[in-house]
Amino acid sequence: MARVRRRTTAEPAASAEAHAVPTSVYWGLFAAWAVNDVEELLTMAPWSRSAGPRLKARFPRVPDAVWNRMEVTQPQVNTAIGLMALVMAAAAADGARTRGHSAFFRTVLTGFGLHGVVHLAQSAAYRGLTPGVVTSPTVVIPYSVWALSHLRRAGLPPASPALGLALFPVAAGTVHTLARRLTRTTKQATQA
C-alpha cells in the first residue's frame, strides 16, 4: 500500500498555491482605471475640440465624418466613463471572486495594460499630449505589470495580448456609441 506523504506547513506549497495573490491585484484594476479615467474625464472633451482641426490639416484625405465623430461633448465623456466603470468594476469583482482564475478579469487586465501603451503611441503620433497619456506610464502600465507578475507567480497566465488589445477598443467604442445615443436622447427629452 502506497503511503501518502503529507506536506508540513514549513514546506513550500505547489506553484499555484505558493504565491497568494493580494486582493489589491483585483481591486487595483478598478483603482488604476479610475485614476486614468479621471485624467480622461478632465481632458477628453476639450482635447477633441482642439485636436480635430490640427489632425484634419495633417491628414486632409480623411473624410470629414471621421473628424466630426471624433469630437465629444462633456456629457458624452461623463456617460461613457460611467458605462466603462461598470465593465471595469465587474472585471475587478470577478477577479476577486475567482482569485484571478477569471478569463474575463485577466483579459480586461491585459487589455488595460496594453491600452496604456496605445496612449503613449497616440501621443507620439499626435506629437503632443492626448487624454490618458500622463497616467499611462505612471499608473496604468506599472500597475498592469505588477498585477500580471503576481498572477504569473500564482500560476495564472495572462490573457492573450492580441485578445486584450482587440477587445479594449471594442469596449471603448461600444461605451462611446452608447454614450452618444444616451446623451442625444437626454438632450432631445430636455428640449421637448
Short mmCIF file of C-alpha atoms in Angstrom, two decimals:
data_model
loop_
_atom_site.label_atom_id
_atom_site.label_comp_id
_atom_site.label_asym_id
_atom_site.label_seq_id
_atom_site.Cartn_x
_atom_site.Cartn_y
_atom_site.Cartn_z
CA MET A 1 0.00 0.00 0.00
CA ALA A 2 1.45 3.39 -1.01
CA ARG A 3 1.86 5.87 1.74
CA VAL A 4 0.75 9.45 1.04
CA ARG A 5 3.18 11.96 2.43
CA ARG A 6 1.51 14.98 3.97
CA ARG A 7 3.00 18.38 3.39
CA THR A 8 4.03 20.22 6.54
CA THR A 9 3.43 23.90 7.00
CA ALA A 10 7.16 24.54 6.66
CA GLU A 11 7.29 23.04 3.14
CA PRO A 12 6.62 25.26 0.13
CA ALA A 13 3.20 24.88 -1.45
CA ALA A 14 2.64 23.92 -5.07
CA SER A 15 3.40 26.72 -7.53
CA ALA A 16 -0.26 27.69 -7.97
CA GLU A 17 -0.63 27.95 -4.19
CA ALA A 18 2.87 29.20 -3.36
CA HIS A 19 2.12 32.78 -4.21
CA ALA A 20 -1.01 34.24 -2.72
CA VAL A 21 -2.32 36.98 -4.98
CA PRO A 22 -3.04 40.12 -2.95
CA THR A 23 -6.60 41.41 -3.10
CA SER A 24 -5.13 44.70 -4.31
CA VAL A 25 -4.36 43.00 -7.64
CA TYR A 26 -8.09 42.59 -8.33
CA TRP A 27 -9.42 45.86 -6.94
CA GLY A 28 -6.31 47.67 -8.13
CA LEU A 29 -7.62 47.22 -11.66
CA PHE A 30 -10.61 49.39 -10.85
CA ALA A 31 -8.49 51.89 -8.90
CA ALA A 32 -5.87 52.24 -11.66
CA TRP A 33 -8.63 52.58 -14.24
CA ALA A 34 -10.32 55.29 -12.13
CA VAL A 35 -7.10 57.32 -11.89
CA ASN A 36 -6.59 57.06 -15.66
CA ASP A 37 -10.19 57.95 -16.38
CA VAL A 38 -10.21 60.99 -14.09
CA GLU A 39 -7.48 62.31 -16.36
CA GLU A 40 -9.60 61.44 -19.40
CA LEU A 41 -12.70 62.96 -17.78
CA LEU A 42 -10.86 66.27 -17.41
CA THR A 43 -9.15 66.32 -20.81
CA MET A 44 -11.08 64.34 -23.42
CA ALA A 45 -13.81 66.80 -24.44
CA PRO A 46 -11.56 69.89 -24.64
CA TRP A 47 -8.83 67.91 -26.43
CA SER A 48 -11.30 66.52 -29.00
CA ARG A 49 -12.37 70.08 -29.90
CA SER A 50 -8.84 71.42 -30.27
CA ALA A 51 -7.22 68.36 -31.87
CA GLY A 52 -9.76 67.94 -34.68
CA PRO A 53 -8.65 70.92 -36.79
CA ARG A 54 -4.96 70.09 -36.25
CA LEU A 55 -5.43 66.47 -37.30
CA LYS A 56 -7.67 67.44 -40.23
CA ALA A 57 -4.93 69.76 -41.55
CA ARG A 58 -2.33 66.99 -41.15
CA PHE A 59 -4.49 64.31 -42.76
CA PRO A 60 -6.64 66.08 -45.37
CA ARG A 61 -7.68 62.83 -47.10
CA VAL A 62 -9.52 61.54 -44.04
CA PRO A 63 -13.27 62.10 -44.53
CA ASP A 64 -14.95 64.86 -42.52
CA ALA A 65 -17.26 62.28 -40.95
CA VAL A 66 -14.29 60.83 -39.07
CA TRP A 67 -13.34 64.21 -37.63
CA ASN A 68 -16.95 65.01 -36.75
CA ARG A 69 -17.28 61.69 -34.92
CA MET A 70 -14.06 62.32 -33.01
CA GLU A 71 -15.40 65.38 -31.22
CA VAL A 72 -17.16 64.50 -27.97
CA THR A 73 -19.09 66.63 -25.53
CA GLN A 74 -18.51 66.59 -21.79
CA PRO A 75 -21.86 64.82 -21.16
CA GLN A 76 -20.82 62.11 -23.66
CA VAL A 77 -17.47 61.69 -21.91
CA ASN A 78 -19.15 61.53 -18.48
CA THR A 79 -21.62 58.89 -19.69
CA ALA A 80 -19.00 56.81 -21.50
CA ILE A 81 -16.76 56.79 -18.43
CA GLY A 82 -19.71 55.81 -16.25
CA LEU A 83 -20.54 52.92 -18.56
CA MET A 84 -16.91 51.77 -18.67
CA ALA A 85 -16.86 51.93 -14.87
CA LEU A 86 -19.47 49.16 -14.87
CA VAL A 87 -17.26 46.97 -17.08
CA MET A 88 -14.14 47.61 -15.01
CA ALA A 89 -15.92 47.08 -11.69
CA ALA A 90 -17.40 43.82 -12.98
CA ALA A 91 -13.96 42.63 -14.11
CA ALA A 92 -12.36 43.53 -10.77
CA ALA A 93 -15.17 41.84 -8.83
CA ASP A 94 -14.90 38.73 -10.99
CA GLY A 95 -11.14 38.65 -10.43
CA ALA A 96 -11.64 38.87 -6.67
CA ARG A 97 -14.43 36.27 -6.70
CA THR A 98 -12.36 33.74 -8.66
CA ARG A 99 -8.99 34.69 -7.12
CA GLY A 100 -7.67 35.58 -10.56
CA HIS A 101 -8.90 32.48 -12.37
CA SER A 102 -11.47 34.53 -14.30
CA ALA A 103 -10.66 34.78 -18.01
CA PHE A 104 -12.77 37.96 -18.07
CA PHE A 105 -10.61 39.57 -15.37
CA ARG A 106 -7.32 38.53 -16.97
CA THR A 107 -8.45 39.67 -20.43
CA VAL A 108 -9.54 43.08 -19.12
CA LEU A 109 -6.31 43.42 -17.11
CA THR A 110 -4.15 42.58 -20.13
CA GLY A 111 -6.16 44.91 -22.37
CA PHE A 112 -5.97 47.68 -19.79
CA GLY A 113 -2.18 47.47 -19.63
CA LEU A 114 -1.86 47.43 -23.40
CA HIS A 115 -4.24 50.38 -23.71
CA GLY A 116 -1.66 52.34 -21.69
CA VAL A 117 0.92 51.60 -24.37
CA VAL A 118 -1.61 52.71 -27.01
CA HIS A 119 -1.98 56.05 -25.19
CA LEU A 120 1.78 56.56 -25.45
CA ALA A 121 1.73 55.66 -29.16
CA GLN A 122 -1.18 58.04 -29.78
CA SER A 123 0.70 60.90 -28.17
CA ALA A 124 3.80 60.10 -30.19
CA ALA A 125 1.77 60.05 -33.41
CA TYR A 126 -0.08 63.24 -32.42
CA ARG A 127 3.20 64.86 -31.35
CA GLY A 128 1.63 66.17 -28.19
CA LEU A 129 -0.41 65.30 -25.14
CA THR A 130 -3.52 63.20 -25.61
CA PRO A 131 -6.12 62.22 -22.99
CA GLY A 132 -4.84 59.47 -20.70
CA VAL A 133 -1.16 59.78 -21.59
CA VAL A 134 0.00 61.25 -18.27
CA THR A 135 -1.31 58.40 -16.12
CA SER A 136 -0.39 55.67 -18.61
CA PRO A 137 3.34 55.48 -17.77
CA THR A 138 2.80 56.46 -14.13
CA VAL A 139 -0.22 54.31 -13.18
CA VAL A 140 -1.67 52.10 -15.94
CA ILE A 141 1.46 50.35 -17.16
CA PRO A 142 3.21 49.96 -13.77
CA TYR A 143 0.03 48.61 -12.13
CA SER A 144 -0.58 46.18 -15.01
CA VAL A 145 2.99 44.84 -14.97
CA TRP A 146 2.81 44.45 -11.17
CA ALA A 147 -0.60 42.72 -11.27
CA LEU A 148 0.35 40.38 -14.11
CA SER A 149 3.57 39.42 -12.31
CA HIS A 150 1.56 38.41 -9.23
CA LEU A 151 -0.78 36.32 -11.37
CA ARG A 152 2.12 34.63 -13.19
CA ARG A 153 3.78 33.71 -9.88
CA ALA A 154 0.47 32.18 -8.80
CA GLY A 155 0.40 30.06 -11.96
CA LEU A 156 -2.24 32.18 -13.70
CA PRO A 157 -1.06 33.17 -17.17
CA PRO A 158 -2.17 36.47 -18.68
CA ALA A 159 -4.82 36.53 -21.35
CA SER A 160 -3.73 36.62 -24.95
CA PRO A 161 -2.28 40.10 -25.61
CA ALA A 162 -3.92 40.07 -29.04
CA LEU A 163 -7.32 39.38 -27.49
CA GLY A 164 -6.85 42.03 -24.81
CA LEU A 165 -5.66 44.58 -27.36
CA ALA A 166 -8.55 43.77 -29.71
CA LEU A 167 -11.29 43.86 -27.09
CA PHE A 168 -10.34 47.10 -25.34
CA PRO A 169 -11.16 49.34 -28.35
CA VAL A 170 -14.36 47.34 -28.89
CA ALA A 171 -15.39 48.07 -25.30
CA ALA A 172 -14.36 51.73 -25.59
CA GLY A 173 -16.16 52.12 -28.92
CA THR A 174 -19.29 50.49 -27.52
CA VAL A 175 -19.47 52.75 -24.45
CA HIS A 176 -18.81 55.86 -26.55
CA THR A 177 -21.51 54.87 -29.05
CA LEU A 178 -23.98 54.23 -26.22
CA ALA A 179 -22.97 57.50 -24.55
CA ARG A 180 -23.55 59.42 -27.77
CA ARG A 181 -27.01 57.88 -28.13
CA LEU A 182 -27.93 58.33 -24.48
CA THR A 183 -26.84 61.96 -24.34
CA ARG A 184 -28.62 62.70 -27.62
CA THR A 185 -31.81 61.16 -26.19
CA THR A 186 -31.41 63.12 -22.94
CA LYS A 187 -30.80 66.36 -24.84
CA GLN A 188 -33.87 65.77 -27.03
CA ALA A 189 -36.01 65.00 -23.96
CA THR A 190 -34.93 68.20 -22.19
CA GLN A 191 -35.63 70.30 -25.29
CA ALA A 192 -39.15 68.90 -25.72
#
